[in-house]
């Protein structure tokens, strides 16, 4: 993610200087993305592609 901001600076002051970051899948529940900036169709397509590749490599 690029150009991030902290919604609760009093609770997370250590994140105030962070502007770019990588989010692991296990942390996604803590991330809030504005709905108008999130392409859900693209996310669904990428998830399907990843799942298909995972199944192919498991065989």
PDB file of C-alpha atoms in Angstrom:
ATOM      1  CA  UNK A   1       0.000   0.000   0.000  1.00  0.00           C
ATOM      2  CA  UNK A   2       1.201   3.506  -0.687  1.00  0.00           C
ATOM      3  CA  UNK A   3       0.346   6.837   0.916  1.00  0.00           C
ATOM      4  CA  UNK A   4      -1.292   5.279   3.988  1.00  0.00           C
ATOM      5  CA  UNK A   5      -2.688   7.123   7.016  1.00  0.00           C
ATOM      6  CA  UNK A   6      -3.522   6.132  10.584  1.00  0.00           C
ATOM      7  CA  UNK A   7      -7.176   6.452  11.624  1.00  0.00           C
ATOM      8  CA  UNK A   8      -6.434   6.411  15.368  1.00  0.00           C
ATOM      9  CA  UNK A   9      -3.062   8.125  15.988  1.00  0.00           C
ATOM     10  CA  UNK A  10      -3.447   8.019  19.772  1.00  0.00           C
ATOM     11  CA  UNK A  11      -3.759   4.236  19.697  1.00  0.00           C
ATOM     12  CA  UNK A  12      -1.049   3.688  17.046  1.00  0.00           C
ATOM     13  CA  UNK A  13       1.461   6.577  17.255  1.00  0.00           C
ATOM     14  CA  UNK A  14       4.300   4.331  16.048  1.00  0.00           C
ATOM     15  CA  UNK A  15       2.632   4.142  12.612  1.00  0.00           C
ATOM     16  CA  UNK A  16       2.466   7.900  12.018  1.00  0.00           C
ATOM     17  CA  UNK A  17       5.775   7.964  10.124  1.00  0.00           C
ATOM     18  CA  UNK A  18       4.838   4.991   7.904  1.00  0.00           C
ATOM     19  CA  UNK A  19       3.725   5.985   4.396  1.00  0.00           C
ATOM     20  CA  UNK A  20       4.155   2.721   2.435  1.00  0.00           C
ATOM     21  CA  UNK A  21       3.780  -0.879   3.585  1.00  0.00           C
ATOM     22  CA  UNK A  22       3.263  -4.508   2.606  1.00  0.00           C
ATOM     23  CA  UNK A  23       0.261  -6.286   4.136  1.00  0.00           C
ATOM     24  CA  UNK A  24       0.384 -10.007   4.885  1.00  0.00           C
ATOM     25  CA  UNK A  25      -2.815 -11.996   4.439  1.00  0.00           C
ATOM     26  CA  UNK A  26      -3.120 -12.687   8.177  1.00  0.00           C
ATOM     27  CA  UNK A  27      -3.234  -8.934   8.917  1.00  0.00           C
ATOM     28  CA  UNK A  28      -5.906  -7.938   6.405  1.00  0.00           C
ATOM     29  CA  UNK A  29      -8.624  -7.794   9.063  1.00  0.00           C
ATOM     30  CA  UNK A  30      -6.905  -4.704  10.532  1.00  0.00           C
ATOM     31  CA  UNK A  31      -6.780  -2.752   7.264  1.00  0.00           C
ATOM     32  CA  UNK A  32      -9.533  -0.379   6.149  1.00  0.00           C
ATOM     33  CA  UNK A  33      -9.758   0.516   2.464  1.00  0.00           C
ATOM     34  CA  UNK A  34     -12.156   3.152   1.125  1.00  0.00           C
ATOM     35  CA  UNK A  35     -14.790   1.390  -0.997  1.00  0.00           C
ATOM     36  CA  UNK A  36     -14.415   3.875  -3.851  1.00  0.00           C
ATOM     37  CA  UNK A  37     -10.673   3.111  -4.084  1.00  0.00           C
ATOM     38  CA  UNK A  38     -10.996  -0.678  -4.075  1.00  0.00           C
ATOM     39  CA  UNK A  39     -11.610  -2.608  -7.309  1.00  0.00           C
ATOM     40  CA  UNK A  40     -13.411  -5.678  -5.939  1.00  0.00           C
ATOM     41  CA  UNK A  41     -13.753  -7.289  -9.371  1.00  0.00           C
ATOM     42  CA  UNK A  42      -9.976  -7.151  -9.832  1.00  0.00           C
ATOM     43  CA  UNK A  43      -9.434  -8.556  -6.323  1.00  0.00           C
ATOM     44  CA  UNK A  44     -11.834 -11.422  -7.007  1.00  0.00           C
ATOM     45  CA  UNK A  45     -10.129 -12.215 -10.312  1.00  0.00           C
ATOM     46  CA  UNK A  46      -6.694 -12.187  -8.679  1.00  0.00           C
ATOM     47  CA  UNK A  47      -7.960 -14.447  -5.877  1.00  0.00           C
ATOM     48  CA  UNK A  48      -9.411 -16.917  -8.378  1.00  0.00           C
ATOM     49  CA  UNK A  49      -6.163 -16.949 -10.356  1.00  0.00           C
ATOM     50  CA  UNK A  50      -4.109 -17.520  -7.198  1.00  0.00           C
ATOM     51  CA  UNK A  51      -6.427 -20.331  -6.066  1.00  0.00           C
ATOM     52  CA  UNK A  52      -6.203 -21.993  -9.483  1.00  0.00           C
ATOM     53  CA  UNK A  53      -2.407 -21.795  -9.486  1.00  0.00           C
ATOM     54  CA  UNK A  54      -2.323 -23.199  -5.949  1.00  0.00           C
ATOM     55  CA  UNK A  55      -4.455 -26.174  -6.959  1.00  0.00           C
ATOM     56  CA  UNK A  56      -2.277 -26.840 -10.007  1.00  0.00           C
ATOM     57  CA  UNK A  57       0.948 -26.815  -7.990  1.00  0.00           C
ATOM     58  CA  UNK A  58      -0.583 -29.150  -5.375  1.00  0.00           C
ATOM     59  CA  UNK A  59      -1.258 -31.821  -8.020  1.00  0.00           C
TER      60      UNK A  59
END
